[in-house]
Structure formats: structure tokens, C-alpha cells
Amino acid sequence: MLRLVLLVGMLMGALAACTPSYENNGSGVYRIRGDGSKVQFRMLDSVNSLRSAAGLPTVQLNSQLNAAAATHARDMSVQNRPWHFGSDGSSPLDRAQRAGYFGQFLGEAISESYETELETLSAWMEQPGTRSVIMDPQARNMGFSWFQESSGKIWWTLEMGS
């Protein structure tokens, strides 16, 4: 566990030197700016670094899983609660299939926070359930997206499939 925490810390430090995709409005609230593709690829790189360090195959972004993640992130905001069911009663598997993903759906990680994607990943890795989704040996595809409210709250969703 200590090794994992150190690895995540090193990743966050190394990536902090990259061009930020955030702006701080002076209140400590981070705002994702631009199209956010840097955020998505920073998450992908971080997940793949963790998986590689554990001897697991890397994953690639999948457009259908990205779409399912984006839909759910926005829907959680509408519902004002982080949970795995859509406002229409849909499950994560339902949303992945609706988005056109017909591989094996492996799991979903969700969060509501004011934190960056790397802080969110670190929190997910500390929880056995979300850690097992991210580190599933069968995973080959990943979807990742978010929705940021005007208050700055960010709703994060990560999907894994094979």
C-alpha cells in the first residue's frame, strides 16, 4: 500500500510540471478550462502507470465508454448525488450499451469533489471497490469524463471494459 501511495505521489509531482488544465479563481476552487482533453489524457496516463507498475496491461480510451461516463457525470449533477444509477433507473452497463459499447463492461468509479482528477484517482485507489475496477486484469478499455457545475463541484466518472 505504501508503495502505491508513493507511486501516486510521484505521478502527481511529475504531472504537476505539465501545462495545467485548470485555473484557480482565487477561492481555492479549480475550474477545468478548454476542451479538457489534457485532463482526460492525464488520467489515462496515470491509470496506465499504476497498472504497469502492478504488471497489468495498459488500457486505451474508448469513445463509447467516454460517452457513457460523460452522460452519467452530468446526470449525477442533475440528481445531486453520487451513485451508480441514472435518473432513468439505468445501470452502468445499460449506459455503456446505449453508448454503443458491446465489450464486457467491468465496472465504474464515481466521485463528487472539488479536487483534480489526480486527487480523485488517488482517493479511488485507497478504496478496495474502486481500486479493483481500475486494476481489473481484464481491462483493456477505459472511459473517463466529468461535469463541472458553476459552483466548481466536479462529478467524475470512470468506466472500465474489456
JSON list of C-alpha atoms in Angstrom, two decimals:
[
{"chain": "A", "resi": 1, "resn": "MET", "atom": "CA", "xyz": [0.00, 0.00, 0.00]},
{"chain": "A", "resi": 2, "resn": "LEU", "atom": "CA", "xyz": [2.84, 2.37, 0.88]},
{"chain": "A", "resi": 3, "resn": "ARG", "atom": "CA", "xyz": [4.41, 1.65, -2.50]},
{"chain": "A", "resi": 4, "resn": "LEU", "atom": "CA", "xyz": [1.16, 2.56, -4.23]},
{"chain": "A", "resi": 5, "resn": "VAL", "atom": "CA", "xyz": [0.81, 5.82, -2.31]},
{"chain": "A", "resi": 6, "resn": "LEU", "atom": "CA", "xyz": [4.41, 6.73, -3.16]},
{"chain": "A", "resi": 7, "resn": "LEU", "atom": "CA", "xyz": [3.84, 5.89, -6.83]},
{"chain": "A", "resi": 8, "resn": "VAL", "atom": "CA", "xyz": [0.70, 8.04, -7.00]},
{"chain": "A", "resi": 9, "resn": "GLY", "atom": "CA", "xyz": [2.57, 10.86, -5.24]},
{"chain": "A", "resi": 10, "resn": "MET", "atom": "CA", "xyz": [5.43, 10.68, -7.73]},
{"chain": "A", "resi": 11, "resn": "LEU", "atom": "CA", "xyz": [2.97, 10.67, -10.63]},
{"chain": "A", "resi": 12, "resn": "MET", "atom": "CA", "xyz": [1.20, 13.72, -9.26]},
{"chain": "A", "resi": 13, "resn": "GLY", "atom": "CA", "xyz": [4.51, 15.52, -8.79]},
{"chain": "A", "resi": 14, "resn": "ALA", "atom": "CA", "xyz": [5.72, 14.70, -12.28]},
{"chain": "A", "resi": 15, "resn": "LEU", "atom": "CA", "xyz": [2.47, 15.71, -13.86]},
{"chain": "A", "resi": 16, "resn": "ALA", "atom": "CA", "xyz": [2.32, 18.94, -11.88]},
{"chain": "A", "resi": 17, "resn": "ALA", "atom": "CA", "xyz": [5.11, 20.20, -14.14]},
{"chain": "A", "resi": 18, "resn": "CYS", "atom": "CA", "xyz": [2.86, 19.80, -17.18]},
{"chain": "A", "resi": 19, "resn": "THR", "atom": "CA", "xyz": [0.82, 22.69, -18.54]},
{"chain": "A", "resi": 20, "resn": "PRO", "atom": "CA", "xyz": [-2.19, 22.99, -16.24]},
{"chain": "A", "resi": 21, "resn": "SER", "atom": "CA", "xyz": [-5.72, 22.42, -17.49]},
{"chain": "A", "resi": 22, "resn": "TYR", "atom": "CA", "xyz": [-7.08, 24.29, -14.52]},
{"chain": "A", "resi": 23, "resn": "GLU", "atom": "CA", "xyz": [-7.36, 27.82, -13.37]},
{"chain": "A", "resi": 24, "resn": "ASN", "atom": "CA", "xyz": [-7.68, 28.87, -9.77]},
{"chain": "A", "resi": 25, "resn": "ASN", "atom": "CA", "xyz": [-10.22, 31.64, -9.31]},
{"chain": "A", "resi": 26, "resn": "GLY", "atom": "CA", "xyz": [-8.63, 32.78, -6.04]},
{"chain": "A", "resi": 27, "resn": "SER", "atom": "CA", "xyz": [-11.13, 30.93, -3.84]},
{"chain": "A", "resi": 28, "resn": "GLY", "atom": "CA", "xyz": [-9.26, 27.63, -3.99]},
{"chain": "A", "resi": 29, "resn": "VAL", "atom": "CA", "xyz": [-11.81, 26.21, -6.43]},
{"chain": "A", "resi": 30, "resn": "TYR", "atom": "CA", "xyz": [-10.28, 24.71, -9.55]},
{"chain": "A", "resi": 31, "resn": "ARG", "atom": "CA", "xyz": [-12.01, 25.20, -12.87]},
{"chain": "A", "resi": 32, "resn": "ILE", "atom": "CA", "xyz": [-11.35, 22.91, -15.80]},
{"chain": "A", "resi": 33, "resn": "ARG", "atom": "CA", "xyz": [-10.75, 25.10, -18.83]},
{"chain": "A", "resi": 34, "resn": "GLY", "atom": "CA", "xyz": [-10.64, 24.46, -22.55]},
{"chain": "A", "resi": 35, "resn": "ASP", "atom": "CA", "xyz": [-11.81, 21.19, -24.03]},
{"chain": "A", "resi": 36, "resn": "GLY", "atom": "CA", "xyz": [-10.37, 19.23, -21.13]},
{"chain": "A", "resi": 37, "resn": "SER", "atom": "CA", "xyz": [-8.54, 16.70, -23.30]},
{"chain": "A", "resi": 38, "resn": "LYS", "atom": "CA", "xyz": [-5.40, 17.20, -21.20]},
{"chain": "A", "resi": 39, "resn": "VAL", "atom": "CA", "xyz": [-7.37, 16.15, -18.13]},
{"chain": "A", "resi": 40, "resn": "GLN", "atom": "CA", "xyz": [-8.59, 13.00, -19.87]},
{"chain": "A", "resi": 41, "resn": "PHE", "atom": "CA", "xyz": [-5.12, 12.03, -21.11]},
{"chain": "A", "resi": 42, "resn": "ARG", "atom": "CA", "xyz": [-3.53, 12.82, -17.74]},
{"chain": "A", "resi": 43, "resn": "MET", "atom": "CA", "xyz": [-5.98, 10.39, -16.15]},
{"chain": "A", "resi": 44, "resn": "LEU", "atom": "CA", "xyz": [-5.28, 7.75, -18.80]},
{"chain": "A", "resi": 45, "resn": "ASP", "atom": "CA", "xyz": [-1.51, 8.12, -18.32]},
{"chain": "A", "resi": 46, "resn": "SER", "atom": "CA", "xyz": [-1.86, 7.91, -14.54]},
{"chain": "A", "resi": 47, "resn": "VAL", "atom": "CA", "xyz": [-4.09, 4.83, -14.66]},
{"chain": "A", "resi": 48, "resn": "ASN", "atom": "CA", "xyz": [-1.69, 3.15, -17.09]},
{"chain": "A", "resi": 49, "resn": "SER", "atom": "CA", "xyz": [1.30, 3.98, -14.87]},
{"chain": "A", "resi": 50, "resn": "LEU", "atom": "CA", "xyz": [-0.42, 2.35, -11.90]},
{"chain": "A", "resi": 51, "resn": "ARG", "atom": "CA", "xyz": [-1.43, -0.67, -13.97]},
{"chain": "A", "resi": 52, "resn": "SER", "atom": "CA", "xyz": [2.06, -1.06, -15.46]},
{"chain": "A", "resi": 53, "resn": "ALA", "atom": "CA", "xyz": [3.67, -0.85, -12.01]},
{"chain": "A", "resi": 54, "resn": "ALA", "atom": "CA", "xyz": [1.39, -3.71, -10.94]},
{"chain": "A", "resi": 55, "resn": "GLY", "atom": "CA", "xyz": [2.32, -5.78, -14.01]},
{"chain": "A", "resi": 56, "resn": "LEU", "atom": "CA", "xyz": [-1.09, -5.28, -15.64]},
{"chain": "A", "resi": 57, "resn": "PRO", "atom": "CA", "xyz": [-1.75, -4.44, -19.29]},
{"chain": "A", "resi": 58, "resn": "THR", "atom": "CA", "xyz": [-2.41, -0.82, -20.16]},
{"chain": "A", "resi": 59, "resn": "VAL", "atom": "CA", "xyz": [-5.83, 0.43, -21.24]},
{"chain": "A", "resi": 60, "resn": "GLN", "atom": "CA", "xyz": [-6.86, 2.76, -24.03]},
{"chain": "A", "resi": 61, "resn": "LEU", "atom": "CA", "xyz": [-9.55, 5.40, -24.12]},
{"chain": "A", "resi": 62, "resn": "ASN", "atom": "CA", "xyz": [-12.75, 4.17, -25.72]},
{"chain": "A", "resi": 63, "resn": "SER", "atom": "CA", "xyz": [-15.13, 6.73, -27.22]},
{"chain": "A", "resi": 64, "resn": "GLN", "atom": "CA", "xyz": [-18.26, 4.79, -26.29]},
{"chain": "A", "resi": 65, "resn": "LEU", "atom": "CA", "xyz": [-17.18, 4.43, -22.65]},
{"chain": "A", "resi": 66, "resn": "ASN", "atom": "CA", "xyz": [-16.19, 8.13, -22.65]},
{"chain": "A", "resi": 67, "resn": "ALA", "atom": "CA", "xyz": [-19.72, 8.97, -23.81]},
{"chain": "A", "resi": 68, "resn": "ALA", "atom": "CA", "xyz": [-21.29, 6.77, -21.13]},
{"chain": "A", "resi": 69, "resn": "ALA", "atom": "CA", "xyz": [-19.06, 8.41, -18.49]},
{"chain": "A", "resi": 70, "resn": "ALA", "atom": "CA", "xyz": [-19.97, 11.91, -19.67]},
{"chain": "A", "resi": 71, "resn": "THR", "atom": "CA", "xyz": [-23.68, 11.12, -19.63]},
{"chain": "A", "resi": 72, "resn": "HIS", "atom": "CA", "xyz": [-23.50, 9.77, -16.09]},
{"chain": "A", "resi": 73, "resn": "ALA", "atom": "CA", "xyz": [-21.35, 12.62, -14.74]},
{"chain": "A", "resi": 74, "resn": "ARG", "atom": "CA", "xyz": [-23.93, 15.16, -15.93]},
{"chain": "A", "resi": 75, "resn": "ASP", "atom": "CA", "xyz": [-26.81, 13.03, -14.67]},
{"chain": "A", "resi": 76, "resn": "MET", "atom": "CA", "xyz": [-25.29, 12.73, -11.19]},
{"chain": "A", "resi": 77, "resn": "SER", "atom": "CA", "xyz": [-25.14, 16.53, -11.10]},
{"chain": "A", "resi": 78, "resn": "VAL", "atom": "CA", "xyz": [-28.82, 16.74, -12.06]},
{"chain": "A", "resi": 79, "resn": "GLN", "atom": "CA", "xyz": [-29.68, 14.23, -9.32]},
{"chain": "A", "resi": 80, "resn": "ASN", "atom": "CA", "xyz": [-27.28, 15.97, -6.91]},
{"chain": "A", "resi": 81, "resn": "ARG", "atom": "CA", "xyz": [-25.96, 12.66, -5.61]},
{"chain": "A", "resi": 82, "resn": "PRO", "atom": "CA", "xyz": [-23.07, 10.38, -6.49]},
{"chain": "A", "resi": 83, "resn": "TRP", "atom": "CA", "xyz": [-24.46, 6.95, -7.21]},
{"chain": "A", "resi": 84, "resn": "HIS", "atom": "CA", "xyz": [-24.33, 4.37, -9.93]},
{"chain": "A", "resi": 85, "resn": "PHE", "atom": "CA", "xyz": [-27.93, 4.57, -11.12]},
{"chain": "A", "resi": 86, "resn": "GLY", "atom": "CA", "xyz": [-29.15, 7.07, -13.70]},
{"chain": "A", "resi": 87, "resn": "SER", "atom": "CA", "xyz": [-32.18, 9.28, -13.15]},
{"chain": "A", "resi": 88, "resn": "ASP", "atom": "CA", "xyz": [-33.99, 6.94, -15.56]},
{"chain": "A", "resi": 89, "resn": "GLY", "atom": "CA", "xyz": [-33.05, 3.88, -13.47]},
{"chain": "A", "resi": 90, "resn": "SER", "atom": "CA", "xyz": [-30.22, 2.87, -15.82]},
{"chain": "A", "resi": 91, "resn": "SER", "atom": "CA", "xyz": [-27.25, 0.89, -14.58]},
{"chain": "A", "resi": 92, "resn": "PRO", "atom": "CA", "xyz": [-23.64, 1.48, -15.66]},
{"chain": "A", "resi": 93, "resn": "LEU", "atom": "CA", "xyz": [-23.97, -1.50, -18.04]},
{"chain": "A", "resi": 94, "resn": "ASP", "atom": "CA", "xyz": [-27.17, -0.03, -19.54]},
{"chain": "A", "resi": 95, "resn": "ARG", "atom": "CA", "xyz": [-25.43, 3.30, -20.20]},
{"chain": "A", "resi": 96, "resn": "ALA", "atom": "CA", "xyz": [-22.38, 1.64, -21.77]},
{"chain": "A", "resi": 97, "resn": "GLN", "atom": "CA", "xyz": [-24.60, -0.39, -24.11]},
{"chain": "A", "resi": 98, "resn": "ARG", "atom": "CA", "xyz": [-26.70, 2.68, -25.01]},
{"chain": "A", "resi": 99, "resn": "ALA", "atom": "CA", "xyz": [-23.47, 4.46, -25.94]},
{"chain": "A", "resi": 100, "resn": "GLY", "atom": "CA", "xyz": [-22.59, 1.59, -28.30]},
{"chain": "A", "resi": 101, "resn": "TYR", "atom": "CA", "xyz": [-20.10, -0.33, -26.13]},
{"chain": "A", "resi": 102, "resn": "PHE", "atom": "CA", "xyz": [-20.64, -4.04, -26.51]},
{"chain": "A", "resi": 103, "resn": "GLY", "atom": "CA", "xyz": [-17.43, -5.33, -24.97]},
{"chain": "A", "resi": 104, "resn": "GLN", "atom": "CA", "xyz": [-17.53, -6.80, -21.48]},
{"chain": "A", "resi": 105, "resn": "PHE", "atom": "CA", "xyz": [-18.34, -4.00, -19.03]},
{"chain": "A", "resi": 106, "resn": "LEU", "atom": "CA", "xyz": [-16.17, -4.40, -15.92]},
{"chain": "A", "resi": 107, "resn": "GLY", "atom": "CA", "xyz": [-17.09, -1.56, -13.60]},
{"chain": "A", "resi": 108, "resn": "GLU", "atom": "CA", "xyz": [-17.48, 2.10, -12.79]},
{"chain": "A", "resi": 109, "resn": "ALA", "atom": "CA", "xyz": [-15.85, 4.52, -10.36]},
{"chain": "A", "resi": 110, "resn": "ILE", "atom": "CA", "xyz": [-17.65, 7.76, -9.46]},
{"chain": "A", "resi": 111, "resn": "SER", "atom": "CA", "xyz": [-16.99, 10.77, -7.28]},
{"chain": "A", "resi": 112, "resn": "GLU", "atom": "CA", "xyz": [-18.20, 14.25, -6.47]},
{"chain": "A", "resi": 113, "resn": "SER", "atom": "CA", "xyz": [-15.49, 16.63, -5.37]},
{"chain": "A", "resi": 114, "resn": "TYR", "atom": "CA", "xyz": [-13.72, 19.92, -5.81]},
{"chain": "A", "resi": 115, "resn": "GLU", "atom": "CA", "xyz": [-10.47, 18.02, -6.38]},
{"chain": "A", "resi": 116, "resn": "THR", "atom": "CA", "xyz": [-8.40, 17.44, -9.50]},
{"chain": "A", "resi": 117, "resn": "GLU", "atom": "CA", "xyz": [-8.56, 14.21, -11.46]},
{"chain": "A", "resi": 118, "resn": "LEU", "atom": "CA", "xyz": [-5.28, 13.01, -9.92]},
{"chain": "A", "resi": 119, "resn": "GLU", "atom": "CA", "xyz": [-6.51, 13.64, -6.39]},
{"chain": "A", "resi": 120, "resn": "THR", "atom": "CA", "xyz": [-9.69, 11.78, -7.30]},
{"chain": "A", "resi": 121, "resn": "LEU", "atom": "CA", "xyz": [-7.70, 8.85, -8.71]},
{"chain": "A", "resi": 122, "resn": "SER", "atom": "CA", "xyz": [-5.64, 8.75, -5.52]},
{"chain": "A", "resi": 123, "resn": "ALA", "atom": "CA", "xyz": [-8.84, 8.58, -3.43]},
{"chain": "A", "resi": 124, "resn": "TRP", "atom": "CA", "xyz": [-10.23, 5.82, -5.70]},
{"chain": "A", "resi": 125, "resn": "MET", "atom": "CA", "xyz": [-7.04, 3.80, -5.28]},
{"chain": "A", "resi": 126, "resn": "GLU", "atom": "CA", "xyz": [-7.44, 3.90, -1.48]},
{"chain": "A", "resi": 127, "resn": "GLN", "atom": "CA", "xyz": [-10.86, 2.21, -1.67]},
{"chain": "A", "resi": 128, "resn": "PRO", "atom": "CA", "xyz": [-10.93, -1.56, -2.37]},
{"chain": "A", "resi": 129, "resn": "GLY", "atom": "CA", "xyz": [-14.03, -1.41, -4.62]},
{"chain": "A", "resi": 130, "resn": "THR", "atom": "CA", "xyz": [-12.88, 1.36, -6.95]},
{"chain": "A", "resi": 131, "resn": "ARG", "atom": "CA", "xyz": [-9.29, 0.12, -6.85]},
{"chain": "A", "resi": 132, "resn": "SER", "atom": "CA", "xyz": [-10.45, -3.29, -8.11]},
{"chain": "A", "resi": 133, "resn": "VAL", "atom": "CA", "xyz": [-12.28, -1.63, -11.02]},
{"chain": "A", "resi": 134, "resn": "ILE", "atom": "CA", "xyz": [-9.21, 0.40, -12.05]},
{"chain": "A", "resi": 135, "resn": "MET", "atom": "CA", "xyz": [-6.83, -2.51, -11.59]},
{"chain": "A", "resi": 136, "resn": "ASP", "atom": "CA", "xyz": [-9.02, -5.23, -13.14]},
{"chain": "A", "resi": 137, "resn": "PRO", "atom": "CA", "xyz": [-6.62, -7.54, -15.04]},
{"chain": "A", "resi": 138, "resn": "GLN", "atom": "CA", "xyz": [-9.17, -8.00, -17.85]},
{"chain": "A", "resi": 139, "resn": "ALA", "atom": "CA", "xyz": [-9.48, -4.26, -18.57]},
{"chain": "A", "resi": 140, "resn": "ARG", "atom": "CA", "xyz": [-8.37, -3.05, -21.99]},
{"chain": "A", "resi": 141, "resn": "ASN", "atom": "CA", "xyz": [-10.71, -0.07, -22.46]},
{"chain": "A", "resi": 142, "resn": "MET", "atom": "CA", "xyz": [-11.37, 2.95, -20.30]},
{"chain": "A", "resi": 143, "resn": "GLY", "atom": "CA", "xyz": [-13.89, 5.75, -20.43]},
{"chain": "A", "resi": 144, "resn": "PHE", "atom": "CA", "xyz": [-13.41, 8.88, -18.36]},
{"chain": "A", "resi": 145, "resn": "SER", "atom": "CA", "xyz": [-15.32, 12.11, -18.11]},
{"chain": "A", "resi": 146, "resn": "TRP", "atom": "CA", "xyz": [-16.67, 14.74, -15.73]},
{"chain": "A", "resi": 147, "resn": "PHE", "atom": "CA", "xyz": [-19.16, 17.51, -15.37]},
{"chain": "A", "resi": 148, "resn": "GLN", "atom": "CA", "xyz": [-18.27, 20.72, -13.55]},
{"chain": "A", "resi": 149, "resn": "GLU", "atom": "CA", "xyz": [-21.03, 22.82, -12.03]},
{"chain": "A", "resi": 150, "resn": "SER", "atom": "CA", "xyz": [-20.85, 26.61, -11.91]},
{"chain": "A", "resi": 151, "resn": "SER", "atom": "CA", "xyz": [-20.06, 26.31, -8.16]},
{"chain": "A", "resi": 152, "resn": "GLY", "atom": "CA", "xyz": [-16.90, 24.40, -9.10]},
{"chain": "A", "resi": 153, "resn": "LYS", "atom": "CA", "xyz": [-18.09, 20.98, -7.89]},
{"chain": "A", "resi": 154, "resn": "ILE", "atom": "CA", "xyz": [-16.90, 18.25, -10.25]},
{"chain": "A", "resi": 155, "resn": "TRP", "atom": "CA", "xyz": [-18.72, 14.99, -10.88]},
{"chain": "A", "resi": 156, "resn": "TRP", "atom": "CA", "xyz": [-16.20, 12.35, -12.05]},
{"chain": "A", "resi": 157, "resn": "THR", "atom": "CA", "xyz": [-16.98, 9.04, -13.80]},
{"chain": "A", "resi": 158, "resn": "LEU", "atom": "CA", "xyz": [-14.55, 6.34, -14.92]},
{"chain": "A", "resi": 159, "resn": "GLU", "atom": "CA", "xyz": [-15.69, 3.21, -16.81]},
{"chain": "A", "resi": 160, "resn": "MET", "atom": "CA", "xyz": [-13.67, 0.05, -17.49]},
{"chain": "A", "resi": 161, "resn": "GLY", "atom": "CA", "xyz": [-14.31, -2.66, -20.07]},
{"chain": "A", "resi": 162, "resn": "SER", "atom": "CA", "xyz": [-12.51, -5.47, -21.86]}
]
